[in-house]
């Protein structure tokens, strides 16, 4: 089974794309809604919450787990991979690495903006990983060389608004305008704006409307779902030993650490088709 984990609803934007590209597998989606948002919490806290979820998903039979959460990928993934799991039994992957692999190919100006949670921004994971891509391209040859200029901005109000179902409200519009104007103000040459939090695709059209209103309609917003799905497909092709262990029934189970009815309602809204959910504690 493939486990997809997020602090709340955001990972559903990744799950949706993964299931479109890889419909044959069985999935468990786990949202730790009771403890969301993660983005403003300490390293220790995010690490322990994420590790709890990984252990739980493993107990449920997941042999491949995707941290469909940038904050958890930034703050917990490496430690978990290095110290907490047996890669013979379970593999844990994140969403940052696959994203940074494609970003340099999307920008023309070389000016990239990253919008993310305070935790992801403070970790500097995007800056560190993009810098590696930068030198990788340089290494591969002058023709592919592209020096990136990366600006990042923490958007602490967006996840709480989305988790509360308030992302289409007047208040949300205010904070969307505020953060979009701020990042564009930092570097007006940004032509590629990466939504570095899996919750943000839920406000992607509002972000694009704000970019257009600010005279930056040519600036593209990049959501991670499709990118992560393609990368997972490629990973399974390269690792047949892992692919063979996965169950293929095309089913998905939805689990939440908070209220199951509330989760099912919101998930149905986000996924566009009705789902049921179960409350779990671990
Ligand atoms: N959706 C998550 C991310 O990609 C976490 C948001 C949060 O819980 O703050 O960062």
XYZ file of C-alpha atoms and ligand atoms in Angstrom:
292
model
C 0.000 0.000 0.000
C 1.077 3.577 -0.639
C 0.640 5.983 2.294
C 0.136 9.678 1.587
C 0.620 11.913 4.599
C -0.031 15.574 5.274
C -0.742 17.730 8.307
C -4.271 18.217 6.969
C -6.084 18.659 3.666
C -3.181 19.920 1.526
C -1.851 16.469 0.649
C -5.149 15.752 -1.088
C -3.892 17.982 -3.931
C -0.975 15.557 -4.309
C -3.070 12.406 -3.838
C -5.510 13.527 -6.553
C -2.744 13.799 -9.164
C -1.002 10.622 -8.005
C -4.226 8.633 -8.344
C -4.821 10.089 -11.797
C -1.378 8.949 -12.932
C -1.230 5.710 -10.922
C -4.847 4.578 -10.432
C -4.053 0.884 -10.048
C -2.531 1.028 -6.555
C -4.158 1.009 -3.107
C -3.665 4.151 -1.026
C -4.127 5.324 2.531
C -4.401 9.075 2.973
C -3.655 10.301 6.480
C -4.350 13.903 7.509
C -3.171 14.940 10.958
C -5.872 17.632 11.082
C -6.016 17.570 14.876
C -2.467 18.931 15.026
C -2.439 21.100 11.875
C -0.994 23.502 10.992
C 2.562 22.220 11.211
C 4.114 25.216 9.449
C 4.505 27.385 12.531
C 5.772 24.599 14.827
C 9.304 23.782 15.966
C 11.629 21.321 14.256
C 11.309 18.832 17.159
C 7.543 18.979 17.098
C 7.223 18.494 13.322
C 9.743 15.660 13.410
C 7.876 13.785 16.174
C 4.438 14.307 14.613
C 5.728 13.123 11.234
C 7.498 10.123 12.725
C 4.295 9.120 14.560
C 2.432 9.221 11.257
C 5.112 7.217 9.420
C 5.032 4.506 12.111
C 1.246 4.417 12.016
C 1.107 4.114 8.223
C 3.715 1.383 8.343
C 1.582 -0.532 10.867
C -1.322 -0.236 8.424
C 0.733 -2.042 5.776
C 2.275 0.835 3.827
C 5.619 -0.059 2.276
C 5.951 3.281 0.488
C 5.071 6.563 2.182
C 4.965 9.983 0.556
C 5.228 12.989 2.852
C 2.813 15.116 0.797
C 3.745 18.045 2.978
C 6.616 20.448 2.343
C 6.981 21.303 6.016
C 7.407 17.644 6.995
C 9.634 17.031 3.962
C 11.806 19.998 4.947
C 12.029 19.313 8.656
C 11.642 15.581 9.190
C 12.299 13.565 6.035
C 16.076 13.355 6.114
C 16.256 12.377 9.813
C 13.551 9.756 9.352
C 15.271 8.317 6.276
C 18.646 8.191 8.026
C 17.696 7.066 11.549
C 14.156 5.797 11.915
C 13.269 3.370 9.164
C 14.567 0.178 7.647
C 14.637 0.861 3.882
C 14.251 -2.863 3.285
C 10.785 -2.623 4.848
C 9.559 0.877 3.998
C 10.595 3.800 1.815
C 9.709 7.367 2.724
C 9.813 10.076 0.063
C 9.109 13.812 0.132
C 7.882 16.506 -2.235
C 10.742 19.016 -2.271
C 13.355 17.094 -4.258
C 11.047 16.224 -7.201
C 9.887 19.835 -7.325
C 13.321 21.437 -7.448
C 14.348 19.063 -10.216
C 11.856 20.645 -12.615
C 11.829 24.299 -11.506
C 15.048 25.317 -13.340
C 13.473 24.113 -16.585
C 10.352 26.220 -16.097
C 11.849 29.661 -15.565
C 13.021 31.813 -18.457
C 14.213 34.807 -16.473
C 15.956 32.585 -13.896
C 14.095 34.488 -11.156
C 12.047 32.124 -9.016
C 9.768 32.838 -6.053
C 8.917 30.267 -3.388
C 5.798 30.720 -1.263
C 5.710 28.343 1.704
C 5.012 27.910 5.404
C 7.283 29.618 7.973
C 8.792 26.194 8.778
C 9.704 25.400 5.178
C 11.118 28.880 4.614
C 13.192 28.792 7.822
C 14.620 25.373 6.901
C 15.974 26.909 3.655
C 15.376 23.497 2.045
C 14.300 25.028 -1.259
C 17.325 27.322 -1.370
C 19.699 24.462 -0.553
C 18.142 22.024 -3.025
C 17.823 24.609 -5.807
C 21.453 25.537 -5.348
C 22.378 21.887 -5.926
C 20.333 21.912 -9.142
C 22.084 25.083 -10.180
C 25.517 23.513 -9.912
C 24.262 20.259 -11.403
C 23.178 22.115 -14.516
C 26.478 23.927 -14.620
C 28.255 20.582 -14.404
C 26.233 19.112 -17.245
C 27.384 21.777 -19.687
C 27.352 25.430 -20.531
C 24.260 25.201 -22.705
C 22.137 24.133 -19.781
C 23.649 26.609 -17.383
C 21.130 28.836 -15.718
C 21.937 30.849 -12.626
C 18.845 31.013 -10.445
C 17.839 33.924 -8.270
C 15.479 32.564 -5.625
C 13.329 34.643 -3.261
C 11.203 32.969 -0.637
C 8.354 34.245 1.495
C 6.547 32.692 4.469
C 2.752 32.898 4.232
C 1.662 31.974 7.779
C -2.018 32.864 7.314
C -2.834 30.723 4.276
C -2.881 27.218 5.810
C -5.060 28.196 8.807
C -7.535 29.859 6.422
C -7.640 26.786 4.174
C -7.938 24.344 7.108
C -10.834 26.449 8.428
C -12.551 26.403 5.014
C -12.224 30.196 4.831
C -10.019 30.377 1.737
C -12.653 32.081 -0.414
C -13.515 34.705 2.182
C -12.804 38.424 2.156
C -10.127 37.865 4.812
C -8.374 35.275 2.634
C -8.394 37.684 -0.330
C -6.655 40.262 1.850
C -3.853 37.854 2.798
C -3.496 36.526 -0.757
C -3.024 40.083 -2.031
C -0.599 40.883 0.809
C 1.765 37.931 0.213
C 1.620 38.053 -3.601
C 2.445 41.781 -3.613
C 5.230 41.214 -1.108
C 7.078 38.538 -3.092
C 6.688 40.350 -6.411
C 7.875 43.529 -4.683
C 11.014 41.695 -3.538
C 11.919 40.667 -7.073
C 9.761 42.001 -9.941
C 11.624 39.738 -12.402
C 10.140 36.557 -10.908
C 8.466 34.624 -13.731
C 7.932 31.339 -11.843
C 6.166 31.272 -8.507
C 6.395 27.947 -6.775
C 3.561 27.002 -4.440
C 5.820 25.323 -1.883
C 3.019 24.091 0.348
C 0.568 21.409 -0.692
C -2.359 23.438 0.660
C -1.756 26.331 -1.741
C -3.227 24.826 -4.946
C -6.591 25.386 -3.271
C -6.033 29.130 -3.673
C -4.019 28.926 -6.911
C -6.599 30.733 -9.058
C -6.898 33.525 -6.473
C -3.079 33.860 -6.448
C -3.071 34.052 -10.253
C -5.838 36.669 -10.211
C -3.784 38.737 -7.800
C -0.676 38.409 -9.981
C -2.701 39.623 -12.971
C -4.112 42.533 -10.943
C -0.546 43.476 -9.999
C 0.483 43.488 -13.695
C 2.339 40.144 -13.548
C -0.009 37.927 -15.539
C 2.969 36.316 -17.346
C 4.296 34.989 -14.040
C 3.426 31.274 -13.824
C 2.358 29.563 -10.619
C 3.610 26.018 -10.128
C 1.661 23.469 -8.077
C 3.411 20.246 -7.090
C 0.755 17.558 -7.660
C 1.571 16.711 -11.273
C 5.326 16.979 -10.629
C 5.235 14.610 -7.630
C 2.982 12.156 -9.493
C 5.352 11.992 -12.488
C 8.309 11.581 -10.176
C 6.615 8.726 -8.279
C 5.786 6.991 -11.547
C 9.414 7.238 -12.556
C 10.556 6.023 -9.097
C 8.361 2.907 -9.342
C 9.719 2.183 -12.818
C 13.275 2.394 -11.485
C 12.496 0.284 -8.393
C 10.566 -2.814 -9.503
C 11.389 -4.502 -6.154
C 9.317 -1.828 -4.385
C 6.607 -1.687 -7.033
C 6.017 -5.447 -6.776
C 5.202 -5.198 -3.051
C 2.370 -2.697 -3.615
C -1.252 -3.814 -3.547
C -3.197 -3.126 -6.701
C -6.916 -2.733 -6.054
C -7.419 0.921 -6.991
C -8.836 1.715 -3.520
C -8.183 4.683 -1.253
C -8.878 4.882 2.479
C -9.092 8.309 4.128
C -7.961 8.705 7.735
C -7.886 11.781 9.935
C -6.816 12.465 13.502
C -9.695 14.968 13.825
C -13.419 14.735 13.158
C -14.171 12.236 10.365
C -17.387 13.878 9.123
C -15.710 17.254 8.827
C -12.779 15.665 7.016
C -15.061 13.788 4.598
C -16.997 16.982 3.780
C -13.874 19.024 3.102
C -12.112 16.219 1.225
C -15.157 15.782 -1.003
C -14.958 19.488 -1.782
C -11.256 19.343 -2.584
C -11.360 16.099 -4.589
C -14.584 16.822 -6.435
C -16.151 13.436 -5.616
C -17.653 12.050 -2.393
C -15.359 10.268 0.061
C -15.841 8.716 3.472
C -13.295 9.090 6.274
C -12.349 7.362 9.510
C -11.068 8.921 12.711
C -7.804 7.436 14.015
C -5.588 7.953 17.039
C -1.963 6.947 17.326
N 0.610 21.280 3.487
C 1.780 21.357 4.241
C 2.967 21.833 3.459
O 3.066 21.463 2.309
C 1.707 21.797 5.668
C 0.994 23.013 6.024
C 0.924 23.206 7.534
O 0.465 22.294 8.227
O 1.324 24.277 7.982
O 3.831 22.515 3.952
